[in-house]
Amino acid sequence: QVGQKANEVRSAVRQKIDDRRAELEAQEIQKLLNDPHFDATLPALETRAGSLHPVTLITEHIEDVFRAMGFYLLDYPEVETEENNFEGLNIPATHPARDMQDTFWLNDGNLLRTHTSPGQVRAMAEYKPPFRAIFPGRVFRYESTDASHEHTFHQVEGLMIEKEISVANLIASMKTLISEVLERDVTIRLRPGYFPFVEPGFELDIQCQVCHGNGCSVCKKSGWLELLPCGLVHPNVLRFGGLDPEVWSGWAFGLGLSRLVMMKYQIEDIRHLMAGDIRFISQFRKG
Ligand code: PHE
């Protein structure tokens, strides 16, 4: 009986509360309707869901592709030693190839990494062969900017260390990478390219996806875009990493992520990527 009573009391109290709430709400609405400044026809306030930066979207996609192929995903510092950025990659102080990469030097003798390749030196010191790894990240060059050059941009470096790696392995892997990432068939061409830390070295170009080969500001009217420098790891780099080049071999690539983003989304000016304009970066949603 007591329980029954308690239930009755509870529903009576609940009813009172509900009635009173409805009354107050009605009053509030009436008040708004009487307010000459209130416009019930205005759209409701938008709730803003965040979105990911296009570089982040593509980076995550590439990470998925490579993780599925058994690659480690590594993260290395943006401030590097001169040794990791240059010497360890077969670019001694007096080497003319230093001029290929304009550098931001810090007062302590370190520098902002000019490419993600110093990760090769770090990875070889850190892991026992055989191994395969990618390391994406921001890189910096002391450059004047235009539609296709930025002082800060993104690369993904890839490194595979195995026995008996050949150029055929390299080309097959690069083809998989590009078709997986761009999710379409793309015309590519391979040219010899010089980088002190690979031998032989190549420049892999893709047909410009902005103008489809007709020539535009992004591809400097050539119809082609240098996207993927790559090659077989130079014996000196293996040696510097403590590996015997008679036993171990490898390939490496340095993918220009910012350019890839521009190709994928047909962005005509690289400076949009770092400008931080919300109208630009909110256009790229996941999915
Ligand atoms: N690190 C080179 C650059 O930024 C690219 C590269 C990476 C070339 C790996 C060959 C192999 O210019």
Short mmCIF file of C-alpha atoms and ligand atoms in Angstrom, two decimals:
data_model
loop_
_atom_site.label_atom_id
_atom_site.label_comp_id
_atom_site.label_asym_id
_atom_site.label_seq_id
_atom_site.Cartn_x
_atom_site.Cartn_y
_atom_site.Cartn_z
CA GLN A 1 0.00 0.00 0.00
CA VAL A 2 2.80 2.38 0.91
CA GLY A 3 4.48 1.60 -2.41
CA GLN A 4 1.29 2.29 -4.28
CA LYS A 5 0.87 5.65 -2.53
CA ALA A 6 4.47 6.58 -3.23
CA ASN A 7 3.91 5.90 -6.92
CA GLU A 8 0.81 8.08 -6.95
CA VAL A 9 2.66 10.91 -5.26
CA ARG A 10 5.52 10.57 -7.72
CA SER A 11 3.27 10.78 -10.77
CA ALA A 12 1.37 13.71 -9.29
CA VAL A 13 4.62 15.62 -8.71
CA ARG A 14 5.85 14.72 -12.18
CA GLN A 15 2.61 15.93 -13.71
CA LYS A 16 2.91 19.26 -11.88
CA ILE A 17 6.45 19.71 -13.07
CA ASP A 18 5.51 18.91 -16.67
CA ASP A 19 2.53 21.30 -16.58
CA ARG A 20 4.63 24.08 -15.16
CA ARG A 21 7.39 23.53 -17.72
CA ALA A 22 4.87 23.64 -20.58
CA GLU A 23 3.42 26.83 -19.15
CA LEU A 24 6.83 28.51 -18.85
CA GLU A 25 7.78 27.42 -22.35
CA ALA A 26 4.56 28.78 -23.77
CA GLN A 27 5.18 32.07 -21.97
CA GLU A 28 8.70 32.24 -23.34
CA ILE A 29 7.53 31.59 -26.89
CA GLN A 30 4.76 34.15 -26.52
CA LYS A 31 7.30 36.68 -25.31
CA LEU A 32 9.52 36.05 -28.34
CA LEU A 33 6.55 36.29 -30.71
CA ASN A 34 5.59 39.64 -29.19
CA ASP A 35 9.12 40.92 -29.64
CA PRO A 36 9.11 42.98 -32.86
CA HIS A 37 12.79 42.07 -33.44
CA PHE A 38 12.23 38.32 -33.43
CA ASP A 39 11.92 36.72 -36.87
CA ALA A 40 10.61 33.14 -36.71
CA THR A 41 11.35 32.67 -40.42
CA LEU A 42 15.13 33.04 -40.00
CA PRO A 43 17.05 29.77 -40.46
CA ALA A 44 18.31 28.08 -37.32
CA LEU A 45 21.93 28.55 -36.27
CA GLU A 46 24.18 26.15 -38.07
CA THR A 47 26.16 23.66 -36.02
CA ARG A 48 29.65 23.54 -37.43
CA ALA A 49 31.28 20.16 -37.73
CA GLY A 50 35.04 20.35 -38.14
CA SER A 51 36.77 18.98 -41.19
CA LEU A 52 40.25 17.68 -41.84
CA HIS A 53 42.88 19.54 -43.84
CA PRO A 54 43.33 18.00 -47.32
CA VAL A 55 46.97 17.21 -46.49
CA THR A 56 45.82 15.29 -43.41
CA LEU A 57 43.22 13.40 -45.45
CA ILE A 58 45.78 12.27 -48.02
CA THR A 59 48.41 11.49 -45.39
CA GLU A 60 45.99 9.22 -43.54
CA HIS A 61 45.04 7.54 -46.79
CA ILE A 62 48.69 6.87 -47.70
CA GLU A 63 49.32 5.57 -44.20
CA ASP A 64 46.47 3.08 -44.64
CA VAL A 65 47.79 1.93 -48.02
CA PHE A 66 51.30 1.32 -46.66
CA ARG A 67 50.28 -0.13 -43.32
CA ALA A 68 48.35 -2.77 -45.25
CA MET A 69 51.62 -3.62 -47.04
CA GLY A 70 53.50 -4.13 -43.77
CA PHE A 71 55.29 -0.78 -43.50
CA TYR A 72 56.14 0.83 -40.17
CA LEU A 73 54.72 4.31 -39.76
CA LEU A 74 57.41 6.56 -38.25
CA ASP A 75 57.44 10.13 -37.05
CA TYR A 76 60.71 12.07 -37.02
CA PRO A 77 61.64 15.60 -35.86
CA GLU A 78 61.34 18.72 -38.01
CA VAL A 79 64.52 20.16 -36.51
CA GLU A 80 67.40 18.03 -37.73
CA THR A 81 71.15 17.79 -37.46
CA GLU A 82 73.26 18.72 -40.44
CA GLU A 83 74.59 15.17 -40.36
CA ASN A 84 71.18 13.49 -40.76
CA ASN A 85 69.93 15.98 -43.34
CA PHE A 86 73.09 15.98 -45.49
CA GLU A 87 76.21 13.93 -44.56
CA GLY A 88 74.34 10.71 -43.80
CA LEU A 89 72.66 11.04 -47.18
CA ASN A 90 75.93 11.24 -49.06
CA ILE A 91 75.88 15.05 -49.32
CA PRO A 92 79.13 16.26 -47.71
CA ALA A 93 79.62 19.94 -46.85
CA THR A 94 81.48 20.79 -50.04
CA HIS A 95 79.12 18.92 -52.35
CA PRO A 96 77.38 21.06 -54.99
CA ALA A 97 74.14 19.15 -54.30
CA ARG A 98 73.77 21.22 -51.14
CA ASP A 99 72.65 24.01 -53.45
CA MET A 100 69.63 21.92 -54.48
CA GLN A 101 68.00 22.56 -51.12
CA ASP A 102 67.93 26.09 -49.74
CA THR A 103 68.07 25.71 -46.02
CA PHE A 104 66.82 27.45 -42.90
CA TRP A 105 69.75 27.24 -40.46
CA LEU A 106 69.25 27.61 -36.74
CA ASN A 107 71.72 29.44 -34.53
CA ASP A 108 72.79 26.19 -32.84
CA GLY A 109 73.97 24.66 -36.13
CA ASN A 110 70.89 22.50 -36.58
CA LEU A 111 68.41 23.15 -39.35
CA LEU A 112 64.80 22.78 -40.39
CA ARG A 113 64.83 19.55 -42.38
CA THR A 114 64.76 20.29 -46.10
CA HIS A 115 63.27 16.87 -46.88
CA THR A 116 62.00 13.78 -45.07
CA SER A 117 65.09 11.79 -46.18
CA PRO A 118 66.96 12.23 -42.86
CA GLY A 119 64.38 9.70 -41.65
CA GLN A 120 66.30 7.13 -43.72
CA VAL A 121 69.36 7.71 -41.57
CA ARG A 122 67.30 7.53 -38.39
CA ALA A 123 65.36 4.43 -39.46
CA MET A 124 68.53 2.51 -40.35
CA ALA A 125 69.98 3.37 -36.96
CA GLU A 126 66.78 2.34 -35.21
CA TYR A 127 65.66 -0.90 -36.91
CA LYS A 128 67.34 -4.12 -37.86
CA PRO A 129 67.03 -5.07 -41.54
CA PRO A 130 65.00 -6.21 -43.34
CA PHE A 131 62.34 -3.57 -42.73
CA ARG A 132 60.05 -1.21 -44.59
CA ALA A 133 58.83 2.13 -43.33
CA ILE A 134 57.21 5.39 -44.32
CA PHE A 135 57.65 8.71 -42.58
CA PRO A 136 55.39 11.60 -43.52
CA GLY A 137 55.97 15.15 -42.37
CA ARG A 138 56.53 18.84 -42.86
CA VAL A 139 59.68 20.04 -44.57
CA PHE A 140 61.11 23.52 -45.06
CA ARG A 141 63.03 25.36 -47.76
CA TYR A 142 64.30 28.90 -47.87
CA GLU A 143 62.49 29.71 -51.12
CA SER A 144 60.53 32.45 -52.73
CA THR A 145 56.94 31.34 -53.14
CA ASP A 146 54.77 31.08 -56.22
CA ALA A 147 51.86 28.91 -57.41
CA SER A 148 53.95 25.76 -57.10
CA HIS A 149 56.58 26.60 -54.43
CA GLU A 150 56.14 27.04 -50.69
CA HIS A 151 58.68 27.47 -47.91
CA THR A 152 56.75 24.88 -45.88
CA PHE A 153 55.34 21.78 -47.50
CA HIS A 154 54.73 18.09 -46.92
CA GLN A 155 56.44 14.94 -48.08
CA VAL A 156 56.10 11.24 -47.38
CA GLU A 157 59.34 9.31 -47.46
CA GLY A 158 59.37 5.58 -48.04
CA LEU A 159 62.23 3.19 -47.41
CA MET A 160 62.49 -0.52 -47.98
CA ILE A 161 65.59 -2.42 -46.90
CA GLU A 162 65.81 -6.01 -48.09
CA LYS A 163 68.19 -8.37 -49.78
CA GLU A 164 68.29 -8.15 -53.59
CA ILE A 165 66.04 -5.15 -54.21
CA SER A 166 65.89 -4.14 -57.88
CA VAL A 167 64.59 -1.26 -59.96
CA ALA A 168 61.71 -3.54 -60.98
CA ASN A 169 60.65 -3.78 -57.30
CA LEU A 170 60.84 -0.02 -57.05
CA ILE A 171 58.72 0.67 -60.13
CA ALA A 172 56.08 -1.89 -59.16
CA SER A 173 55.75 -0.39 -55.69
CA MET A 174 55.54 3.18 -57.02
CA LYS A 175 52.83 2.23 -59.49
CA THR A 176 50.75 0.65 -56.73
CA LEU A 177 51.24 3.71 -54.59
CA ILE A 178 50.06 6.19 -57.20
CA SER A 179 47.00 4.31 -58.38
CA GLU A 180 45.91 3.55 -54.79
CA VAL A 181 46.36 7.10 -53.66
CA LEU A 182 44.84 8.97 -56.59
CA GLU A 183 42.13 6.31 -56.96
CA ARG A 184 42.31 6.58 -60.72
CA ASP A 185 44.55 5.54 -63.59
CA VAL A 186 47.18 8.16 -64.18
CA THR A 187 49.68 8.42 -67.02
CA ILE A 188 53.22 8.39 -65.64
CA ARG A 189 56.71 8.72 -67.07
CA LEU A 190 60.09 7.88 -65.59
CA ARG A 191 63.21 10.00 -66.17
CA PRO A 192 66.69 9.65 -64.78
CA GLY A 193 67.06 11.97 -61.79
CA TYR A 194 70.02 12.92 -59.64
CA PHE A 195 69.96 12.65 -55.86
CA PRO A 196 73.23 11.90 -54.08
CA PHE A 197 71.56 9.31 -51.81
CA VAL A 198 70.18 7.04 -54.55
CA GLU A 199 71.84 5.20 -57.41
CA PRO A 200 70.27 4.85 -59.90
CA GLY A 201 67.91 7.75 -59.24
CA PHE A 202 64.66 8.62 -61.01
CA GLU A 203 62.07 11.31 -61.35
CA LEU A 204 58.63 9.87 -61.69
CA ASP A 205 56.27 12.38 -63.31
CA ILE A 206 52.51 12.17 -63.60
CA GLN A 207 50.39 13.85 -66.19
CA CYS A 208 49.03 17.10 -64.73
CA GLN A 209 45.57 16.41 -63.35
CA VAL A 210 44.63 20.07 -63.25
CA CYS A 211 44.95 20.71 -66.99
CA HIS A 212 45.11 17.06 -68.19
CA GLY A 213 48.39 17.63 -69.97
CA ASN A 214 47.40 20.83 -71.78
CA GLY A 215 49.69 23.08 -69.76
CA CYS A 216 48.78 25.38 -66.84
CA SER A 217 50.43 27.37 -64.05
CA VAL A 218 50.72 24.30 -61.82
CA CYS A 219 52.72 22.23 -64.32
CA LYS A 220 54.54 25.29 -65.69
CA LYS A 221 52.88 24.70 -69.05
CA SER A 222 54.64 21.36 -69.52
CA GLY A 223 51.65 19.08 -68.93
CA TRP A 224 53.73 16.98 -66.49
CA LEU A 225 54.33 17.22 -62.79
CA GLU A 226 57.37 15.97 -60.94
CA LEU A 227 55.76 14.00 -58.19
CA LEU A 228 57.90 11.17 -57.01
CA PRO A 229 61.67 11.21 -56.92
CA CYS A 230 62.94 7.75 -56.08
CA GLY A 231 65.77 5.32 -56.54
CA LEU A 232 67.86 2.52 -55.08
CA VAL A 233 69.55 3.44 -51.81
CA HIS A 234 73.16 4.51 -52.44
CA PRO A 235 75.82 2.17 -50.98
CA ASN A 236 77.32 5.10 -49.03
CA VAL A 237 73.98 5.68 -47.32
CA LEU A 238 73.71 2.00 -46.41
CA ARG A 239 77.27 2.10 -45.05
CA PHE A 240 76.56 5.25 -43.04
CA GLY A 241 73.55 3.41 -41.62
CA GLY A 242 75.78 0.53 -40.58
CA LEU A 243 74.59 -1.87 -43.30
CA ASP A 244 76.86 -3.84 -45.61
CA PRO A 245 75.95 -2.89 -49.21
CA GLU A 246 77.19 -6.30 -50.34
CA VAL A 247 74.40 -7.87 -48.31
CA TRP A 248 71.65 -5.26 -48.06
CA SER A 249 69.92 -3.16 -50.67
CA GLY A 250 66.87 -0.96 -50.76
CA TRP A 251 64.71 1.56 -52.48
CA ALA A 252 63.56 4.97 -51.28
CA PHE A 253 61.10 7.55 -52.50
CA GLY A 254 60.21 11.07 -51.42
CA LEU A 255 56.65 11.82 -52.39
CA GLY A 256 55.66 15.48 -52.69
CA LEU A 257 52.47 15.39 -50.64
CA SER A 258 51.48 18.98 -51.23
CA ARG A 259 51.67 18.44 -54.98
CA LEU A 260 49.72 15.23 -54.73
CA VAL A 261 46.97 17.03 -52.81
CA MET A 262 46.89 19.67 -55.54
CA MET A 263 46.56 16.96 -58.19
CA LYS A 264 43.91 15.03 -56.35
CA TYR A 265 41.69 18.03 -55.61
CA GLN A 266 42.73 20.12 -58.60
CA ILE A 267 44.03 23.04 -56.55
CA GLU A 268 45.78 25.60 -58.70
CA ASP A 269 47.97 27.34 -56.10
CA ILE A 270 50.09 25.61 -53.42
CA ARG A 271 49.87 28.68 -51.16
CA HIS A 272 46.22 27.85 -50.38
CA LEU A 273 47.45 24.88 -48.34
CA MET A 274 49.25 26.86 -45.64
CA ALA A 275 47.13 30.04 -45.78
CA GLY A 276 44.70 28.82 -43.12
CA ASP A 277 41.64 30.28 -44.82
CA ILE A 278 38.68 28.41 -43.36
CA ARG A 279 36.67 28.85 -46.57
CA PHE A 280 39.34 26.85 -48.34
CA ILE A 281 40.14 24.14 -45.80
CA SER A 282 36.55 23.37 -44.85
CA GLN A 283 35.80 22.16 -48.40
CA PHE A 284 37.54 18.83 -47.93
CA ARG A 285 35.53 16.42 -45.87
CA LYS A 286 36.27 12.87 -45.12
CA GLY A 287 34.32 10.27 -47.01
N1 PHE B 1 64.65 13.97 -50.58
C1 PHE B 1 64.54 14.28 -51.98
C2 PHE B 1 64.01 15.72 -52.12
O1 PHE B 1 63.31 16.19 -51.28
C3 PHE B 1 63.60 13.33 -52.66
C4 PHE B 1 64.03 11.89 -52.71
C5 PHE B 1 63.71 11.01 -51.69
C6 PHE B 1 64.71 11.40 -53.81
C7 PHE B 1 64.07 9.66 -51.76
C8 PHE B 1 65.08 10.08 -53.89
C9 PHE B 1 64.76 9.22 -52.87
O2 PHE B 1 64.29 16.38 -53.10
#
